[in-house]
PDB file of C-alpha atoms in Angstrom:
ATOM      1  CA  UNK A 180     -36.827  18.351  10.692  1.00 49.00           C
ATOM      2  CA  UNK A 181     -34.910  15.000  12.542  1.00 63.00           C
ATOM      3  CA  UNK A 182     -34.719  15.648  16.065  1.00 79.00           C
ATOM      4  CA  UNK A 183     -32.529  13.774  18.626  1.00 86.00           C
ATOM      5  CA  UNK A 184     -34.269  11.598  21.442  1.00 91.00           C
ATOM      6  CA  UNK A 185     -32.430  10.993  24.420  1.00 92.00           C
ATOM      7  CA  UNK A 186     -33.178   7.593  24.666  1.00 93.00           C
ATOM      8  CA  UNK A 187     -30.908   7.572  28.651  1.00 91.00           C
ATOM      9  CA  UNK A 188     -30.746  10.081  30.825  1.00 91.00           C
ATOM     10  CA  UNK A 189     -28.681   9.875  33.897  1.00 90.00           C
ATOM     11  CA  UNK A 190     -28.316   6.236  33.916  1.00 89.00           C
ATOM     12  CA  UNK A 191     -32.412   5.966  33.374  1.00 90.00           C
ATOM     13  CA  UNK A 192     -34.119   4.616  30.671  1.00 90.00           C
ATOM     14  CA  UNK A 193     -36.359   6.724  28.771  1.00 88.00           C
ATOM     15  CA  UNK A 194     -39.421   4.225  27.982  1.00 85.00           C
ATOM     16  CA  UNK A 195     -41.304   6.648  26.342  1.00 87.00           C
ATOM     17  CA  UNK A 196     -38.945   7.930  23.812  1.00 89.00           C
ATOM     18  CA  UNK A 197     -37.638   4.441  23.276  1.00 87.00           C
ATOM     19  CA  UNK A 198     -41.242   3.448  22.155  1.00 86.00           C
ATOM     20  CA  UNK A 199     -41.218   6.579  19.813  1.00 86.00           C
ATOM     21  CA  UNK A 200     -38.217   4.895  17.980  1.00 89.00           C
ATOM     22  CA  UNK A 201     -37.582   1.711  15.906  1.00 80.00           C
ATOM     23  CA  UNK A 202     -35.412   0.502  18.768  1.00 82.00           C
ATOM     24  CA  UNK A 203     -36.278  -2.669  21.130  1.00 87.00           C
ATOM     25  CA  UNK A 204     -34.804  -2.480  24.218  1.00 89.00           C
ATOM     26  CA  UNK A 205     -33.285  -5.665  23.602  1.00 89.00           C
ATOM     27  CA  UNK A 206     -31.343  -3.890  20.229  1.00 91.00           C
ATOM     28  CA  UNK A 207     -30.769  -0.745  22.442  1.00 92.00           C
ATOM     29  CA  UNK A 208     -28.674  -2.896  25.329  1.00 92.00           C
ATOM     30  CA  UNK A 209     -26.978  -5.246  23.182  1.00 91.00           C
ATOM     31  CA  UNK A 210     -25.592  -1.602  20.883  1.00 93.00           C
ATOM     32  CA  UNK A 211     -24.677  -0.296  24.405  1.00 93.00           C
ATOM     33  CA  UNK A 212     -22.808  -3.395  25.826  1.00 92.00           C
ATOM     34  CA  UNK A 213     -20.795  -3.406  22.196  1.00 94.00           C
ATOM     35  CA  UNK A 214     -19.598   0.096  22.950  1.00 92.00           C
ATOM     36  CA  UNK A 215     -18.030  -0.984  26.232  1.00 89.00           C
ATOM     37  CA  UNK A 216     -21.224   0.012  29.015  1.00 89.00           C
ATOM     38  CA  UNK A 217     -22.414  -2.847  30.457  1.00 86.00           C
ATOM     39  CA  UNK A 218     -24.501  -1.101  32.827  1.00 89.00           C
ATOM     40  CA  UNK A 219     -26.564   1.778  32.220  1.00 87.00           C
ATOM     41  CA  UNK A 220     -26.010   3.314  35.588  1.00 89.00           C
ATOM     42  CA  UNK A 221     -22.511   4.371  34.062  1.00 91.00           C
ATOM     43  CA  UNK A 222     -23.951   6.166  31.153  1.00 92.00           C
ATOM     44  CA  UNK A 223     -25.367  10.051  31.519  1.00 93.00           C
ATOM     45  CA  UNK A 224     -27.046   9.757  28.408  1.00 94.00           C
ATOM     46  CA  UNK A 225     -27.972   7.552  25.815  1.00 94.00           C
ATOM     47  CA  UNK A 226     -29.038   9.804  22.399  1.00 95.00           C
ATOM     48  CA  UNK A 227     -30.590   8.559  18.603  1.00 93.00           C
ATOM     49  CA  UNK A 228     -29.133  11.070  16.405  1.00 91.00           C
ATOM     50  CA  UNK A 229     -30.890  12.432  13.415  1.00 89.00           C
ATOM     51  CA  UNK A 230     -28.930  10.119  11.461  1.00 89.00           C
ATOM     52  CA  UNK A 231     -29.944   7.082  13.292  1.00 88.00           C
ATOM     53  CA  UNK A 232     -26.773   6.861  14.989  1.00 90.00           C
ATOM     54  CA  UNK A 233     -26.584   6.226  18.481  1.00 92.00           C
ATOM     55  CA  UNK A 234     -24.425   8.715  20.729  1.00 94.00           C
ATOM     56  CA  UNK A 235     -22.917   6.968  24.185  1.00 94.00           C
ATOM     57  CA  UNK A 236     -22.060   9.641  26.811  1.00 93.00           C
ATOM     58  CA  UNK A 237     -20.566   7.981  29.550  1.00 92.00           C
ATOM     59  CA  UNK A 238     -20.838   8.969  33.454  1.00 90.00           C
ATOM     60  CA  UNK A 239     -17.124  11.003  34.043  1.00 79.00           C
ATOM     61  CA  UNK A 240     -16.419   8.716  36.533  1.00 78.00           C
ATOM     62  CA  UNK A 241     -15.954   6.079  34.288  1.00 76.00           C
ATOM     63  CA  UNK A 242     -14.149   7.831  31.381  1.00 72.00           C
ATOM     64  CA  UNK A 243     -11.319   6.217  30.167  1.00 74.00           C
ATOM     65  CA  UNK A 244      -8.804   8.081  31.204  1.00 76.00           C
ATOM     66  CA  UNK A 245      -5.936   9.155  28.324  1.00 78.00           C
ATOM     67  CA  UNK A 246      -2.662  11.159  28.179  1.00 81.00           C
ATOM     68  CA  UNK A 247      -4.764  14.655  27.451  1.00 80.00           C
ATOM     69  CA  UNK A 248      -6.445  14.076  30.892  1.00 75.00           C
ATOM     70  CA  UNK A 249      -3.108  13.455  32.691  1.00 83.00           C
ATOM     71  CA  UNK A 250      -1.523  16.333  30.478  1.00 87.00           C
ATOM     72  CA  UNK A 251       1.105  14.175  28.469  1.00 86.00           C
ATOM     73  CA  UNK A 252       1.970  15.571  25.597  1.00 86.00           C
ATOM     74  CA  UNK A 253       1.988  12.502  23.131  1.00 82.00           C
ATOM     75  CA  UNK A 254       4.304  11.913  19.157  1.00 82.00           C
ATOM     76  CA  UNK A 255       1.839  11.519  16.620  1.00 78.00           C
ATOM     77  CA  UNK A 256       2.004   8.211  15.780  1.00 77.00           C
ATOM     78  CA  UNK A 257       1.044   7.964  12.063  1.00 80.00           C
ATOM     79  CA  UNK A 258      -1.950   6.724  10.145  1.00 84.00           C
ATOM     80  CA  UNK A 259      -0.967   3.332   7.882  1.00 87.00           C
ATOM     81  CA  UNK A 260      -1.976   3.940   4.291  1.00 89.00           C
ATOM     82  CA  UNK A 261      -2.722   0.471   2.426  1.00 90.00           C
ATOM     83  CA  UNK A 262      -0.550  -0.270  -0.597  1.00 94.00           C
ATOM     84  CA  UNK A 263      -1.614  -3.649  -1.106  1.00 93.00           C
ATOM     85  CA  UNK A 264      -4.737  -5.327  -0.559  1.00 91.00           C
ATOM     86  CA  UNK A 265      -5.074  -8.945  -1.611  1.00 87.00           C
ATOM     87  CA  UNK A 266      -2.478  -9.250  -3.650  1.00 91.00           C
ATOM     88  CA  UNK A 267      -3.614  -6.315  -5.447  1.00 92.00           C
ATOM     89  CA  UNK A 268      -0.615  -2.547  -5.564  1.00 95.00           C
ATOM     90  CA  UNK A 269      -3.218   0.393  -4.736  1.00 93.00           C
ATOM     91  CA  UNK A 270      -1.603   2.846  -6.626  1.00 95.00           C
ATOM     92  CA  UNK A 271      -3.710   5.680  -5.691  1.00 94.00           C
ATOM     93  CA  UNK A 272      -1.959   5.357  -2.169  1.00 92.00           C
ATOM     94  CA  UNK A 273       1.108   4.768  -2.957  1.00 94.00           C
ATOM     95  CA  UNK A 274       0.687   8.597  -4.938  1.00 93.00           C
ATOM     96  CA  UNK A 275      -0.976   9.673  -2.032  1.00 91.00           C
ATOM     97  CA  UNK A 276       2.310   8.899   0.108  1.00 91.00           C
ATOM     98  CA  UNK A 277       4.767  10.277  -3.129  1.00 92.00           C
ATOM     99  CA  UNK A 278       6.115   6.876  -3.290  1.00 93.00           C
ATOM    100  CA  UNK A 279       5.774   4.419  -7.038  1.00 94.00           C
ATOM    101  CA  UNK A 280       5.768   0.763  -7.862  1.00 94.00           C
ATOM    102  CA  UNK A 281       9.343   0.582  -7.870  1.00 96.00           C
ATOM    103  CA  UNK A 282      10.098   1.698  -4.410  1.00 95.00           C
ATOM    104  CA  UNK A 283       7.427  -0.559  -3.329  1.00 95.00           C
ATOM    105  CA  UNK A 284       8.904  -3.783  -4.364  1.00 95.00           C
ATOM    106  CA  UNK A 285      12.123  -2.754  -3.520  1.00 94.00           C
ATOM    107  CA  UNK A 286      11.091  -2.030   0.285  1.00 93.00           C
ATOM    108  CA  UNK A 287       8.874  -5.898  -0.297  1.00 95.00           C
ATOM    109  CA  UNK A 288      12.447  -7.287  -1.285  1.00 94.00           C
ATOM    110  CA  UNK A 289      14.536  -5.701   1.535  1.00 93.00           C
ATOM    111  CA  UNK A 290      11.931  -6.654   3.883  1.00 91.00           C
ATOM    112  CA  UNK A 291      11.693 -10.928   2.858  1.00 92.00           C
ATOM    113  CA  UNK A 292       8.572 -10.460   0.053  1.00 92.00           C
ATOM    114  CA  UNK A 293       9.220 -11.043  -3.352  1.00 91.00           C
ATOM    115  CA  UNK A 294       5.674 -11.978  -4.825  1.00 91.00           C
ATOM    116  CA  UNK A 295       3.104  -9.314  -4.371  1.00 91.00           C
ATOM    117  CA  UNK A 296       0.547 -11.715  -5.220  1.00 91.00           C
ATOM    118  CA  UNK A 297       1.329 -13.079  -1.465  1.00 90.00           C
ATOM    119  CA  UNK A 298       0.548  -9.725   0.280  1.00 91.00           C
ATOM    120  CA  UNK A 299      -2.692 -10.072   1.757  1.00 90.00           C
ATOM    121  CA  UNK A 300      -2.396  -6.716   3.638  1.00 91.00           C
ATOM    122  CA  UNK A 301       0.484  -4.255   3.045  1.00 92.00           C
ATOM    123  CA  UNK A 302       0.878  -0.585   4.655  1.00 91.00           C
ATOM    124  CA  UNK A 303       2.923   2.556   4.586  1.00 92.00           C
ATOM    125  CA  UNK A 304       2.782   4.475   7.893  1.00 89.00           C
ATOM    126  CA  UNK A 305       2.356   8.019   6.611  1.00 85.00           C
ATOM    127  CA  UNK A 306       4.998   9.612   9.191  1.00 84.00           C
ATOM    128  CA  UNK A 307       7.964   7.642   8.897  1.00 88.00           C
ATOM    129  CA  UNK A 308       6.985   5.311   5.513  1.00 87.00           C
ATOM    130  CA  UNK A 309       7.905   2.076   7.748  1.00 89.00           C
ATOM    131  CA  UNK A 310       6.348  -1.004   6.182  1.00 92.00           C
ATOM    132  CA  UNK A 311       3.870  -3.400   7.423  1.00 88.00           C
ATOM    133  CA  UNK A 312       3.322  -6.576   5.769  1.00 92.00           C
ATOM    134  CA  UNK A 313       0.898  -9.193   6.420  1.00 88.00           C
ATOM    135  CA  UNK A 314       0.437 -12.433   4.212  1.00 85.00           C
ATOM    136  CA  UNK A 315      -2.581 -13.463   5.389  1.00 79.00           C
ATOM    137  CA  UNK A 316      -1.027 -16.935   7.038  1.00 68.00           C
ATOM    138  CA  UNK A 317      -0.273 -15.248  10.778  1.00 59.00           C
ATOM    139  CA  UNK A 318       3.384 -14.736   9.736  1.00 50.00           C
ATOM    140  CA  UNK A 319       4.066 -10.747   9.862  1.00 45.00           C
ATOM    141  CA  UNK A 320       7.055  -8.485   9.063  1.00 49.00           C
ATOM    142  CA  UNK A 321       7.085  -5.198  10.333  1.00 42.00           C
TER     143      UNK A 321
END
């Protein structure tokens, strides 16, 4: 049975159970400071999952504070689903969303984009179907 190992606790480092694991110290900072903590005074604990993941539990003081703490209720704001991807119509998405080929390339039209082949990146928002297109080339419609 995997266990976890708390690998920080209370802004402390653990050197013990660090040694147990296949984590440096050096590997176990630098996987810290890409999750946003730069020091490890801000972090209550530091924990190796089972799976080998690492879970970051940051001080409260230093939270980042978001509309559920200040009670603001927020509009969902949609999840794009990719329709084309390199040049390339994912029609399973497009199915997922209840939309076809044909409404595709008549939203590409309306919206400048008449050669699919020149879609790097394209995506239906699921809540309101708005289009975002990206060619790849730093020009964007949205």
């Amino acid at each position: 049975m995997a266990i976890q190992v708390f690998l920080i606790k209370h802004g402390k480092f653990s050197k013990k159970d660090l040694r147990k694991t296949r984590f440096s110290l050096v590997e176990l900072l630098s996987t810290i400071r890409s999750a946003g903590y730069p020091n490890i005074r801000e972090l209550d604990y530091v924990i190796l999952e089972p799976n080998g993941d690492l879970s970051i539990l940051p001080n409260q003081s230093v939270v980042h504070l978001t509309p559920r703490h200040l009670s603001i209720e927020t509009d969902y704001q949609g999840l794009p689903i990719a329709v084309v991807v390199e040049g390339k119509i994912q029609h399973k998405n497009l199915t997922l969303i209840q939309k076809d080929e044909k409404w595709l390339q008549e939203e590409l039209t309306t919206n400048g984009f008449h050669q699919i082949n020149n879609i790097f990146y394209a995506a239906v928002m699921d809540k309101d179907h708005s289009l975002i297109v990206d060619t790849g080339t730093g020009d964007q419609n949205a």
